[in-house]
GROMACS .gro file of C-alpha atoms in nm:
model
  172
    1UNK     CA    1   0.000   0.000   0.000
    2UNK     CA    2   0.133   0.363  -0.082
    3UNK     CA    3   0.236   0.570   0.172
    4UNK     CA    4  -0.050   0.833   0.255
    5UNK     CA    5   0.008   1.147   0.127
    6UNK     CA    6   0.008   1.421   0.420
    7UNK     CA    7  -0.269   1.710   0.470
    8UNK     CA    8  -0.202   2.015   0.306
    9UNK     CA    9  -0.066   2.235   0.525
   10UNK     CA   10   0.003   2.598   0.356
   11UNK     CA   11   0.076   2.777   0.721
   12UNK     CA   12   0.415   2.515   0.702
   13UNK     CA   13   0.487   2.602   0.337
   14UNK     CA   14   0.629   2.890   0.145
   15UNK     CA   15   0.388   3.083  -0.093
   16UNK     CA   16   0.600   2.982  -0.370
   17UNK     CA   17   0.525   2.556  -0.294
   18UNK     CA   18   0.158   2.564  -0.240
   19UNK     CA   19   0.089   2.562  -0.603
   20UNK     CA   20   0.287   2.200  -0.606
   21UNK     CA   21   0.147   2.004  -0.357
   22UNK     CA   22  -0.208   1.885  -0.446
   23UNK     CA   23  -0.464   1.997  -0.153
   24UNK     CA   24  -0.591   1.623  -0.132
   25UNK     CA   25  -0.783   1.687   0.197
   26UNK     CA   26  -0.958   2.031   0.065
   27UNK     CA   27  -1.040   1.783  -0.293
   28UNK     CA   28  -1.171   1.528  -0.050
   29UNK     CA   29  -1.365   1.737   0.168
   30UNK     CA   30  -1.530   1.929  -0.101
   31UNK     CA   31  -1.633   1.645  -0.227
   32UNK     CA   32  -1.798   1.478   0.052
   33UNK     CA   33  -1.986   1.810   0.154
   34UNK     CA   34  -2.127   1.820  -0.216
   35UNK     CA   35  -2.240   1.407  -0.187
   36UNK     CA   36  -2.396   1.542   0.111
   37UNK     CA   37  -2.549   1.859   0.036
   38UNK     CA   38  -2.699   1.743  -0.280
   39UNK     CA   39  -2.832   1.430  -0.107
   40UNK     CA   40  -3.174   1.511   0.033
   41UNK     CA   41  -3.228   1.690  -0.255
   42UNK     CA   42  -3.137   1.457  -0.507
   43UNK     CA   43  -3.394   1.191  -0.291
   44UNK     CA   44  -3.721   1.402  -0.345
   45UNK     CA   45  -3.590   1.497  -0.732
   46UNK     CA   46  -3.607   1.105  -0.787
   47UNK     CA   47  -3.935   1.109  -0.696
   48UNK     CA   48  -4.011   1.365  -0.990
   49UNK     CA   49  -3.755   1.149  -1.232
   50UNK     CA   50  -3.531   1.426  -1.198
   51UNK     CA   51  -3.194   1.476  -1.140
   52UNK     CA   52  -2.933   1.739  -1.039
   53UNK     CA   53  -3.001   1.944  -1.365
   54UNK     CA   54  -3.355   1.948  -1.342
   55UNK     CA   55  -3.261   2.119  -0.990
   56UNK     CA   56  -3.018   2.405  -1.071
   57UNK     CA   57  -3.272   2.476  -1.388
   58UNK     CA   58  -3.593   2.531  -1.139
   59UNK     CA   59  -3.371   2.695  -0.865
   60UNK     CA   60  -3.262   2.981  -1.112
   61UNK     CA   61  -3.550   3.017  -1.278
   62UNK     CA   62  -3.770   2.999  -0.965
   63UNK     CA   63  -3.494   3.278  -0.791
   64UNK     CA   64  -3.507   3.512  -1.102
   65UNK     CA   65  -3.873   3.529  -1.303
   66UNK     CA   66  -3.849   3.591  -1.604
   67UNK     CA   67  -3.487   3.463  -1.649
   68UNK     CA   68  -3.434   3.443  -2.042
   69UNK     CA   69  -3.297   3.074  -2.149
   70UNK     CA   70  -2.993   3.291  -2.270
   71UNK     CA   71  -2.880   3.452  -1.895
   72UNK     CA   72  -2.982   3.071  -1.767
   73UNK     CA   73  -2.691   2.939  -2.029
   74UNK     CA   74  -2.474   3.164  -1.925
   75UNK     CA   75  -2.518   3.114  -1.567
   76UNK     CA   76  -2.497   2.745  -1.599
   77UNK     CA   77  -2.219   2.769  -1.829
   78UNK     CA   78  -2.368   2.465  -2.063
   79UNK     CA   79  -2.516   2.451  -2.427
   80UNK     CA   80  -2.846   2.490  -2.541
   81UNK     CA   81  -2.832   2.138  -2.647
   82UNK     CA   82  -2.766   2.044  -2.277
   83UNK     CA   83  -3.047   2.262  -2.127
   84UNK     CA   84  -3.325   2.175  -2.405
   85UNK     CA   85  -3.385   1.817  -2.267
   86UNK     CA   86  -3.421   1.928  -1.894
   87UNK     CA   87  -3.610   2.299  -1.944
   88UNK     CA   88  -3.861   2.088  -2.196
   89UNK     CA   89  -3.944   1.810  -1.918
   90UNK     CA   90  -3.994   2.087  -1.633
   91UNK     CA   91  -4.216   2.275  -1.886
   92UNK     CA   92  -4.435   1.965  -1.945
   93UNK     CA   93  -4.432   1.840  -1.613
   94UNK     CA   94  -4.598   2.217  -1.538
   95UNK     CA   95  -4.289   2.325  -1.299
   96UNK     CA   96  -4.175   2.601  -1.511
   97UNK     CA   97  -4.348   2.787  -1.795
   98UNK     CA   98  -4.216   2.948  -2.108
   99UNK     CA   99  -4.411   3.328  -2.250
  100UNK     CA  100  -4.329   3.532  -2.456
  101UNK     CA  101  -4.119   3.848  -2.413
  102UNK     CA  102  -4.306   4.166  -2.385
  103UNK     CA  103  -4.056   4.382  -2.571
  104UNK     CA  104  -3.873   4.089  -2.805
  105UNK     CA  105  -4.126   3.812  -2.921
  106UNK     CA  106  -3.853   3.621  -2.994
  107UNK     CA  107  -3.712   3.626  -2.657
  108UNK     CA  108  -3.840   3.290  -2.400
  109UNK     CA  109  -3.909   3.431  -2.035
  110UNK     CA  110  -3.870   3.137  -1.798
  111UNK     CA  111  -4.092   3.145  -1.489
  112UNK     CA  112  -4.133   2.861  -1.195
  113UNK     CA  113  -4.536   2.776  -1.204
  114UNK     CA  114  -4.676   2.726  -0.852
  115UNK     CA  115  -4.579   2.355  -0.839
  116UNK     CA  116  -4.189   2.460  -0.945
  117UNK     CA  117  -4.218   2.735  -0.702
  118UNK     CA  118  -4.307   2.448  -0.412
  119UNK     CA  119  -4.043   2.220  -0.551
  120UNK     CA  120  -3.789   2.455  -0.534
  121UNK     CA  121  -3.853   2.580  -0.196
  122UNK     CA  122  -3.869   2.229  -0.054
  123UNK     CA  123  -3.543   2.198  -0.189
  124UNK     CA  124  -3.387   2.532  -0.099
  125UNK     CA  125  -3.528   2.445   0.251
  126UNK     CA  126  -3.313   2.137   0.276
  127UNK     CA  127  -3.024   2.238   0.199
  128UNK     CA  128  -3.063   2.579   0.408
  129UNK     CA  129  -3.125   2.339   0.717
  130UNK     CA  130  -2.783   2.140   0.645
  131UNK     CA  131  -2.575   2.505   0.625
  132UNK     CA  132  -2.721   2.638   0.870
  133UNK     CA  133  -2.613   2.347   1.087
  134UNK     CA  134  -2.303   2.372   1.021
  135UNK     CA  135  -2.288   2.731   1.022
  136UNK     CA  136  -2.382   2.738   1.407
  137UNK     CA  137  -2.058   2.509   1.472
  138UNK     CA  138  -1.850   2.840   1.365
  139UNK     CA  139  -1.804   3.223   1.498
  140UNK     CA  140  -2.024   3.487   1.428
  141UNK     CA  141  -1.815   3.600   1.109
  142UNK     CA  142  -1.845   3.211   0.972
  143UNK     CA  143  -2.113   3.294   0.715
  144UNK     CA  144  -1.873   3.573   0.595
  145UNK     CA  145  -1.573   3.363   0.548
  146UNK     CA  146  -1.760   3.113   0.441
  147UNK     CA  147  -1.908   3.305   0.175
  148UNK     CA  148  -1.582   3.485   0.113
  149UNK     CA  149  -1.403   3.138   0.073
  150UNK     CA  150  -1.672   3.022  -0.161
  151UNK     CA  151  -1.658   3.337  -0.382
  152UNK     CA  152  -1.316   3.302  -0.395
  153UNK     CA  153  -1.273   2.978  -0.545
  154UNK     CA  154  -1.507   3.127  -0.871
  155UNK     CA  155  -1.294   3.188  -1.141
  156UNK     CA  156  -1.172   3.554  -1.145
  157UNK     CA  157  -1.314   3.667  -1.466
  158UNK     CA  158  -1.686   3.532  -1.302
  159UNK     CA  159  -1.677   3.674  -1.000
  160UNK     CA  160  -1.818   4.011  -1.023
  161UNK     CA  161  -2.096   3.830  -1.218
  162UNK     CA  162  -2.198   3.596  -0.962
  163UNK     CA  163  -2.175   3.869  -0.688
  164UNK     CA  164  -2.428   4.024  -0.878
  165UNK     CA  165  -2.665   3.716  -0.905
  166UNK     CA  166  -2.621   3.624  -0.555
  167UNK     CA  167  -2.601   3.952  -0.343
  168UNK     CA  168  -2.696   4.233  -0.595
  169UNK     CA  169  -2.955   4.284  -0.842
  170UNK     CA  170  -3.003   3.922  -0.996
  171UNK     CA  171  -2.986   4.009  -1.355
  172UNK     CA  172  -2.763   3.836  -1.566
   0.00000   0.00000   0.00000
C-alpha cells in the first residue's frame, strides 16, 4: 500500500510551494460536503424522475422570473443542447413555464409555475437546514468567510458576475 500522502498544510509552506502540492484533503472534503449537500435533494428529485439538472434549472428560474434561457446558459455555463432536454421536461411536467417576451417576441421568459415554485422551496429548505447546521458550529463571522471562501474559489473573470446574481440585483 502507498504511503499516505500528508494534509495540506500551507501555514508550514512557502507561498512559492503551495501551487505544487495537491490539496488532497480540501479535494476530499469538497467532495464529501457536495455528496452530502446534494443528497436530500437529489432523494425528493427522484421522486419527480429528476436529477441534479432538473434542480439548478428550477432553482434559477424559480430565484429570477423571467430569467431568459440565454442569462440561464450563461449562468450554468452549458449549451443549449444540454439545457433543451431538462427545461422541456420541467415545462411539461408544469414546474416552469415558457411566454413570450413583452418587448422581443422572440425572446423565452422562464418562470417557476406554482408547483416549481413548491419544488424549489422544498429543496432550498433542505439544503438551508444542512448550512445552517453547520454554520452554528463556527463564529459569528463564519457565514462571511464562508461566503468569502466560496466566492473566492469562482474563477476571477466570473466573480463580479456571480456577486451580482447572488447579493446584488439578480440580472444576468
Amino acid at each position: 500500500m502507498p504511503d499516505a500522502i500528508p494534509a495540506f498544510r500551507p501555514d508550514r509552506l512557502g507561498k512559492d510551494v503551495l501551487a505544487e502540492l495537491p490539496a488532497y484533503d480540501l479535494i476530499e472534503l469538497f467532495f464529501f460536503a457536495y455528496r452530502d449537500f446534494v443528497s436530500d435533494p437529489d432523494r425528493i428529485l427522484d421522486e419527480y424522475g429528476f436529477g441534479r439538472a432538473h434542480h439548478r434549472v428550477l432553482h434559477f428560474v424559480d430565484r429570477q422570473p423571467g430569467l431568459t434561457i440565454a442569462e440561464l446558459l450563461d449562468i450554468l455555463k452549458i449549451t443549449k443542447q444540454s439545457l433543451n432536454r431538462v427545461l422541456k421536461e420541467l415545462i411539461e411536467k408544469d414546474f416552469i413555464e415558457s411566454r413570450t417576451g413583452t418587448s422581443d417576441r422572440r425572446q423565452r421568459l422562464l418562470f417557476a409555475t406554482a408547483q416549481g415554485h413548491d419544488l424549489a422551496l422544498k429543496l432550498a429548505k433542505l439544503q438551508t437546514r444542512r448550512i445552517m447546521r453547520a454554520l452554528s458550529e463556527l463564529d459569528p463571522d463564519g457565514k462571511k468567510h464562508v461566503s468569502g471562501y466560496l466566492l473566492r474559489l469562482i474563477d476571477p473573470d466570473d466573480r463580479a458576475h456571480v456577486e451580482r446574481l447572488v447579493f446584488g440585483d439578480g440580472k444576468t
